[in-house]
Short mmCIF file of C-alpha atoms and ligand atoms in Angstrom, two decimals:
data_model
loop_
_atom_site.label_atom_id
_atom_site.label_comp_id
_atom_site.label_asym_id
_atom_site.label_seq_id
_atom_site.Cartn_x
_atom_site.Cartn_y
_atom_site.Cartn_z
CA MET A 251 64.42 60.87 122.38
CA LYS A 252 62.02 58.41 120.78
CA GLY A 253 58.23 58.57 120.98
CA LYS A 254 57.84 62.34 120.84
CA ILE A 255 54.40 63.86 120.27
CA VAL A 256 53.91 67.13 118.36
CA PHE A 257 50.90 69.28 117.58
CA GLU A 258 51.66 72.46 115.71
CA GLU A 259 52.20 70.61 112.48
CA HIS A 260 50.57 72.09 109.43
CA MET A 261 48.90 70.64 106.37
CA ALA A 262 47.17 72.45 103.51
CA ILE A 263 44.61 71.77 100.86
CA GLN A 264 44.75 73.56 97.52
CA GLU A 265 42.07 76.04 98.67
CA THR A 266 44.15 77.25 101.64
CA LEU A 267 47.64 76.85 100.25
CA GLY A 268 47.94 80.19 98.50
CA ASN A 269 47.30 82.44 101.45
CA THR A 270 50.36 81.16 103.33
CA LYS A 271 52.61 82.09 100.44
CA ALA A 272 52.44 85.78 101.34
CA PHE A 273 54.46 85.24 104.49
CA ALA A 274 56.56 82.30 103.48
CA GLY A 275 57.02 83.34 99.89
CA ASP A 276 60.23 85.31 99.89
CA SER A 277 62.25 82.74 101.80
CA GLY A 278 63.33 80.92 98.66
CA LYS A 279 61.88 77.82 100.30
CA TRP A 280 58.34 78.04 99.01
CA GLU A 281 58.64 75.04 96.71
CA GLU A 282 59.83 72.89 99.57
CA PHE A 283 57.14 74.22 101.94
CA GLU A 284 54.49 73.57 99.31
CA ARG A 285 55.61 70.00 98.74
CA GLN A 286 55.88 69.29 102.45
CA ILE A 287 52.66 70.95 103.60
CA LEU A 288 50.57 69.12 101.00
CA ASP A 289 52.04 65.73 101.87
CA MET A 290 50.66 63.76 104.79
CA ASP A 291 51.87 60.32 103.83
CA SER A 292 55.40 59.86 102.55
CA GLU A 293 58.01 62.51 103.36
CA ARG A 294 56.24 63.60 106.56
CA ILE A 295 56.13 60.08 108.01
CA GLU A 296 59.73 59.43 106.97
CA LEU A 297 60.86 62.59 108.76
CA MET A 298 58.83 61.69 111.84
CA ASP A 299 60.50 58.26 111.92
CA LYS A 300 63.94 59.74 111.42
CA ASN A 301 63.51 62.30 114.20
CA GLY A 302 61.82 60.18 116.85
CA ILE A 303 58.33 61.65 116.47
CA GLU A 304 55.70 58.99 117.04
CA PHE A 305 52.50 61.00 116.82
CA ALA A 306 51.48 64.32 115.28
CA ILE A 307 48.21 66.21 115.58
CA LEU A 308 47.73 67.89 112.20
CA SER A 309 46.24 71.31 111.58
CA ASN A 310 45.45 73.50 108.59
CA ASN A 311 47.87 76.23 107.48
CA ALA A 312 47.62 79.94 108.41
CA PRO A 313 45.69 82.08 107.83
CA GLY A 314 43.70 79.37 106.08
CA VAL A 315 40.00 79.59 106.77
CA GLN A 316 40.44 82.81 108.81
CA GLY A 317 41.50 84.66 105.67
CA ILE A 318 38.34 83.81 103.69
CA LEU A 319 35.91 86.73 103.44
CA ASP A 320 32.80 84.84 102.38
CA THR A 321 31.23 82.94 105.28
CA ASN A 322 29.71 80.15 103.19
CA GLU A 323 33.02 79.64 101.43
CA ALA A 324 34.78 79.52 104.83
CA ILE A 325 32.35 76.86 106.04
CA LYS A 326 32.94 74.78 102.92
CA VAL A 327 36.72 75.08 102.99
CA ALA A 328 36.92 74.26 106.71
CA ARG A 329 34.90 71.10 106.14
CA LYS A 330 37.10 70.15 103.23
CA ALA A 331 40.34 70.68 105.17
CA ASN A 332 38.93 68.72 108.10
CA ASP A 333 37.82 65.87 105.89
CA ALA A 334 41.29 65.74 104.35
CA MET A 335 42.85 65.50 107.82
CA ALA A 336 40.33 62.86 108.87
CA GLU A 337 41.31 60.78 105.86
CA ALA A 338 45.00 61.14 106.69
CA VAL A 339 44.21 59.91 110.21
CA ILE A 340 42.32 56.91 108.81
CA ARG A 341 45.32 56.04 106.62
CA ASN A 342 47.73 56.33 109.56
CA PRO A 343 45.78 56.10 112.81
CA LYS A 344 48.80 55.35 114.95
CA ARG A 345 50.73 58.37 113.67
CA TYR A 346 48.18 61.17 113.30
CA GLY A 347 45.39 62.96 115.03
CA ALA A 348 43.83 66.26 113.96
CA PHE A 349 42.77 69.70 115.15
CA ALA A 350 39.73 71.19 113.42
CA ALA A 351 39.90 74.22 111.17
CA LEU A 352 36.90 76.40 112.01
CA PRO A 353 34.82 78.96 110.11
CA MET A 354 35.00 81.60 112.84
CA GLN A 355 33.21 84.07 110.53
CA ASP A 356 30.04 82.56 112.03
CA PRO A 357 30.27 81.48 115.69
CA ASP A 358 27.38 79.02 115.33
CA ALA A 359 28.87 77.43 112.24
CA ALA A 360 32.21 77.18 114.05
CA SER A 361 30.51 75.42 116.98
CA GLU A 362 28.75 73.07 114.61
CA GLU A 363 31.94 72.17 112.75
CA LEU A 364 33.83 71.64 116.01
CA ASN A 365 31.07 69.33 117.22
CA ARG A 366 31.22 67.36 113.98
CA CYS A 367 35.01 67.09 114.11
CA VAL A 368 35.19 66.03 117.75
CA LYS A 369 32.15 63.79 117.93
CA ASP A 370 32.09 62.24 114.47
CA LEU A 371 35.73 62.39 113.38
CA GLY A 372 37.53 61.99 116.71
CA PHE A 373 39.53 65.24 116.50
CA TYR A 374 41.45 66.45 119.56
CA GLY A 375 40.35 70.09 119.48
CA ALA A 376 40.69 73.08 117.15
CA MET A 377 43.47 75.18 115.72
CA VAL A 378 42.42 78.66 114.66
CA ASN A 379 44.77 81.09 112.94
CA GLY A 380 44.21 84.28 114.87
CA PHE A 381 41.53 86.87 114.14
CA THR A 382 39.10 86.18 111.36
CA GLN A 383 38.32 88.40 108.42
CA LYS A 384 34.73 88.61 107.25
CA ASP A 385 32.97 90.16 104.25
CA VAL A 386 35.56 92.86 103.60
CA GLN A 387 39.33 92.76 103.38
CA ASP A 388 39.64 95.44 106.07
CA SER A 389 38.23 93.39 108.96
CA ALA A 390 39.67 91.61 111.99
CA ILE A 391 37.38 89.89 114.46
CA TYR A 392 38.84 88.75 117.78
CA TYR A 393 37.09 86.03 119.75
CA ASP A 394 36.98 87.67 123.16
CA ILE A 395 33.92 89.69 122.10
CA PRO A 396 30.48 88.72 123.45
CA GLU A 397 29.34 87.28 120.09
CA TYR A 398 31.68 84.33 120.68
CA ARG A 399 30.51 83.29 124.16
CA SER A 400 28.23 80.58 122.77
CA PHE A 401 31.18 79.23 120.79
CA TRP A 402 33.29 79.09 123.95
CA ALA A 403 30.43 77.30 125.69
CA THR A 404 30.70 74.60 123.03
CA VAL A 405 34.48 74.34 123.37
CA SER A 406 34.13 74.09 127.13
CA GLU A 407 31.39 71.50 126.95
CA LEU A 408 33.34 69.35 124.48
CA ASN A 409 36.30 69.70 126.85
CA VAL A 410 38.82 70.09 124.02
CA PRO A 411 41.63 72.62 123.63
CA PHE A 412 41.68 75.59 121.27
CA TYR A 413 45.09 76.24 119.74
CA LEU A 414 45.47 79.94 118.90
CA HIS A 415 47.94 80.10 116.01
CA PRO A 416 49.51 83.27 114.59
CA ARG A 417 48.61 85.05 111.41
CA MET A 418 49.91 88.25 109.91
CA GLN A 419 48.10 91.55 110.47
CA ILE A 420 46.33 92.80 107.35
CA GLU A 421 47.86 95.63 105.38
CA SER A 422 45.27 98.33 106.11
CA ARG A 423 45.59 97.77 109.89
CA ALA A 424 49.35 97.65 110.10
CA PRO A 425 50.79 101.05 109.21
CA ILE A 426 53.28 100.66 112.06
CA TYR A 427 55.10 98.11 109.88
CA ASP A 428 55.35 100.42 106.86
CA GLY A 429 58.63 99.86 105.08
CA HIS A 430 59.46 96.82 107.20
CA PRO A 431 57.43 93.89 105.87
CA TRP A 432 59.93 91.41 107.36
CA LEU A 433 58.86 92.62 110.80
CA LYS A 434 55.20 91.91 110.21
CA SER A 435 55.39 88.13 109.85
CA SER A 436 57.03 85.31 111.80
CA PRO A 437 60.10 87.19 113.16
CA TRP A 438 57.94 89.46 115.35
CA GLY A 439 54.43 90.40 114.15
CA PHE A 440 53.09 86.85 114.57
CA ALA A 441 53.80 86.99 118.28
CA VAL A 442 52.43 90.53 118.61
CA GLU A 443 49.14 89.48 117.02
CA THR A 444 48.81 86.26 118.96
CA SER A 445 49.85 87.67 122.32
CA ILE A 446 47.41 90.56 122.02
CA HIS A 447 44.63 88.14 121.15
CA ALA A 448 45.53 85.93 124.12
CA LEU A 449 45.66 88.92 126.49
CA ARG A 450 42.33 90.21 125.18
CA MET A 451 40.86 86.82 126.07
CA CYS A 452 42.30 87.06 129.59
CA GLY A 453 40.85 90.54 130.01
CA SER A 454 37.41 89.73 128.63
CA GLY A 455 35.91 87.68 131.43
CA MET A 456 35.53 84.64 129.16
CA PHE A 457 37.56 82.52 131.55
CA ASP A 458 35.24 83.54 134.39
CA ASP A 459 32.32 82.29 132.32
CA TYR A 460 34.15 79.13 131.17
CA PRO A 461 36.93 78.40 133.64
CA LYS A 462 37.74 74.99 132.16
CA LEU A 463 38.81 76.41 128.76
CA LYS A 464 42.33 75.57 127.67
CA ILE A 465 44.04 77.67 125.02
CA PHE A 466 47.32 76.46 123.52
CA ILE A 467 49.78 78.98 122.22
CA GLY A 468 53.01 78.08 120.50
CA HIS A 469 56.45 79.64 120.06
CA LEU A 470 57.13 79.39 123.81
CA GLY A 471 54.20 81.58 124.72
CA GLU A 472 54.38 84.34 122.08
CA HIS A 473 56.48 86.58 124.41
CA ILE A 474 53.95 86.56 127.26
CA PRO A 475 55.84 84.50 129.90
CA TYR A 476 58.73 86.96 129.80
CA ASP A 477 56.38 89.85 130.55
CA LEU A 478 53.77 88.25 132.77
CA TRP A 479 54.99 89.85 135.98
CA ARG A 480 55.11 93.30 134.43
CA ILE A 481 51.62 93.02 132.94
CA ASP A 482 50.09 92.34 136.35
CA ALA A 483 52.29 94.92 138.07
CA ARG A 484 51.43 97.73 135.66
CA MET A 485 47.75 96.89 135.65
CA GLU A 486 47.64 98.42 139.10
CA PHE A 487 47.72 101.67 137.12
CA SER A 488 45.73 100.74 134.03
CA ARG A 489 42.62 98.66 134.50
CA ARG A 490 40.10 100.58 132.44
CA ALA A 491 37.55 98.18 130.89
CA TYR A 492 39.43 95.13 132.20
CA ARG A 493 36.60 92.65 132.59
CA GLY A 494 38.33 89.71 134.30
CA LYS A 495 37.42 89.01 137.91
CA ARG A 496 40.94 87.90 138.75
CA PRO A 497 44.41 89.28 137.99
CA LEU A 498 45.37 88.59 134.38
CA GLY A 499 48.34 86.40 135.25
CA GLU A 500 46.07 83.92 136.99
CA TYR A 501 44.13 83.30 133.79
CA PHE A 502 47.33 82.89 131.85
CA LEU A 503 48.53 80.25 134.28
CA ASP A 504 45.19 78.45 134.59
CA ASN A 505 43.83 78.60 131.05
CA PHE A 506 46.87 78.59 128.76
CA LEU A 507 49.23 75.81 127.75
CA LEU A 508 52.44 76.37 125.79
CA THR A 509 54.34 74.56 123.09
CA THR A 510 57.92 74.89 121.94
CA SER A 511 56.88 75.22 118.28
CA GLY A 512 59.34 77.25 116.26
CA ASN A 513 61.28 78.55 119.26
CA PHE A 514 64.27 76.43 120.06
CA SER A 515 65.99 78.76 122.51
CA ASP A 516 67.37 77.57 125.83
CA PRO A 517 66.97 80.92 127.66
CA ALA A 518 63.37 81.37 126.45
CA PHE A 519 62.58 77.75 127.37
CA ARG A 520 64.03 78.26 130.85
CA CYS A 521 61.88 81.36 131.30
CA CYS A 522 58.71 79.47 130.33
CA LEU A 523 59.46 76.58 132.64
CA GLU A 524 60.03 78.94 135.52
CA VAL A 525 56.91 81.02 134.83
CA VAL A 526 54.30 78.39 133.88
CA GLY A 527 55.83 75.15 135.17
CA ILE A 528 56.59 71.87 133.48
CA ASP A 529 53.03 70.52 133.48
CA ARG A 530 51.94 73.27 131.07
CA MET A 531 54.78 72.75 128.60
CA PHE A 532 54.56 70.57 125.50
CA PHE A 533 57.01 69.88 122.68
CA SER A 534 56.03 70.72 119.09
CA ALA A 535 57.95 71.52 115.90
CA ASP A 536 55.95 73.81 113.52
CA TYR A 537 56.57 71.72 110.43
CA PRO A 538 57.11 72.49 107.61
CA PHE A 539 58.07 76.08 108.55
CA GLU A 540 60.64 74.58 110.88
CA THR A 541 62.35 71.34 110.03
CA MET A 542 61.58 68.43 112.33
CA GLU A 543 65.32 67.95 112.51
CA ASP A 544 66.00 71.42 113.94
CA ALA A 545 63.17 71.06 116.46
CA CYS A 546 64.23 67.58 117.57
CA ASP A 547 67.98 68.18 117.56
CA TRP A 548 67.42 71.05 119.97
CA PHE A 549 64.83 69.33 122.16
CA ASP A 550 66.68 66.01 122.38
CA ALA A 551 69.85 67.69 123.56
CA THR A 552 68.85 70.75 125.58
CA GLN A 553 70.40 70.74 129.02
CA VAL A 554 67.71 73.03 130.42
CA ILE A 555 65.75 69.90 131.42
CA SER A 556 66.56 66.49 132.90
CA GLU A 557 65.83 63.24 131.06
CA ASP A 558 62.70 62.76 133.13
CA GLU A 559 61.51 66.26 132.21
CA ARG A 560 62.31 65.65 128.54
CA LEU A 561 60.01 62.64 128.60
CA ARG A 562 57.23 64.63 130.23
CA ILE A 563 57.40 67.63 127.87
CA GLY A 564 58.11 65.50 124.80
CA ARG A 565 55.54 62.80 125.42
CA THR A 566 53.74 62.07 128.68
CA ASN A 567 52.19 65.51 129.20
CA ALA A 568 50.54 65.09 125.77
CA ILE A 569 49.49 61.49 126.43
CA ASN A 570 47.82 62.55 129.65
CA TYR A 571 46.30 65.73 128.30
CA PHE A 572 44.88 64.24 125.06
CA ASN A 573 44.19 60.79 126.54
CA LEU A 574 46.47 59.08 124.06
CA GLU A 575 46.48 55.87 126.05
CA PHE A 576 46.76 53.79 122.86
CA LEU A 577 50.30 55.11 122.37
CA LYS A 578 51.47 53.39 125.54
CA LYS A 579 50.96 49.93 124.05
C1 LIG B 1213 54.04 79.19 111.29
O1 LIG B 1213 53.15 78.36 111.27
O2 LIG B 1213 54.64 79.49 112.32
C2 LIG B 1213 54.43 79.85 110.02
C3 LIG B 1213 53.52 79.91 109.00
C4 LIG B 1213 53.89 80.51 107.82
C5 LIG B 1213 55.15 81.06 107.65
C6 LIG B 1213 56.06 81.01 108.68
C7 LIG B 1213 55.71 80.41 109.87
O3 LIG B 1213 52.30 79.37 109.19
O4 LIG B 1213 56.58 80.35 110.88
ZN1 LIG B 1214 52.74 77.20 113.00
#
C-alpha cells in the first residue's frame, strides 16, 4: 500500500542517544540503530519511499528526556531534541511531522514546552517515554498522580494526543527480573511498564477531569486489549482506591488509541480490532528498532483486514485524526 502514515518513529540527538544503548546494545545491531536513529534525511527518506510510507511523525528515543535526573538539564535537552525535529520538518515538510519530547520532571515546564511545540512549531502532540526519573537514580514518577493534573489540563486544552511510549524499569525497582535481563526490555518488560502506567491513568480519575484526552499506546495495546474483559470482571472484587467514576474498560475504549508499532502479529491484530474497533487503530512501524520493511511487508499483506480497512488503518484514520488534509493533494 502506498501513502502510509506512521508515528512511532524515533530520532535521537547526541544527548539522548546513549541511554537507549542499554536496551538495544546487546543485539549486535547497535551500530545500525545508531546510524539510523541519528539520520532524518537520507536513509530514512529512502526507506520510507521504498516501503510506501508517505508521512512520519518523529519522536525522540527512549528513555530520552525521562531518564535525565536534573530537571534543568531535562528542560534543555527536550528543547534541543524538539528543535532538531522542527528543523527536520522544515527540511522535509511533506514527509515529517513531530511529537514533542517533554521534561516531565517538572509538570509546568512540560506544559510550557508542549505549548511551544504545538503553537510555535506546529507539532502534533507529545511522545513521552514512560515514568520519569528525577533527582535520584532510584525514582519513578507516574503521571496519574495529582501533581500532573495541570499538565493534563494543558494537553486537553491544546487538543493534542499524548503518546505513552515504553521504557525499561530501573534496576533498583526491578528485582523480579533478577537474572533475566532479556525479560526486562522490549520482549516483555516494556509492555508491563507501559500497560501499568496506562491502567493507573484509567484508575486515577484523570479522564473524568479531562474526558477529551487521547493517549496513544503502541505495540498493539501493550497487552491490554487481550485482558480488558478480565480487568473489568475481576474489579468487581478489587476496587480499593480505584478513583475512576466509570468502569476501567470504558476509559480504555474512549481515551486510548492504538498503533501496530513493533507488533506484526495477525492474531494480536485481530484481537485489537475486535476489542477497540477499527477507528481506534493506526499503523506505525517503530523504526529503527523494527525495519520499515518488516512493518510494511506485514501490514501490506495481512489478510486480517480488507483493502478498505487497510487504507483506513494505514492512512485515513491518521489524516482525519491529525488533520493532515495537505496529504490529500
Ligand atoms: C522501541 O522503541 O520499541 C525500542 C526502543 C529501544 C530498544 C528496543 C525497542 O526504544 O523496541
Ligand atoms: Zn518505539
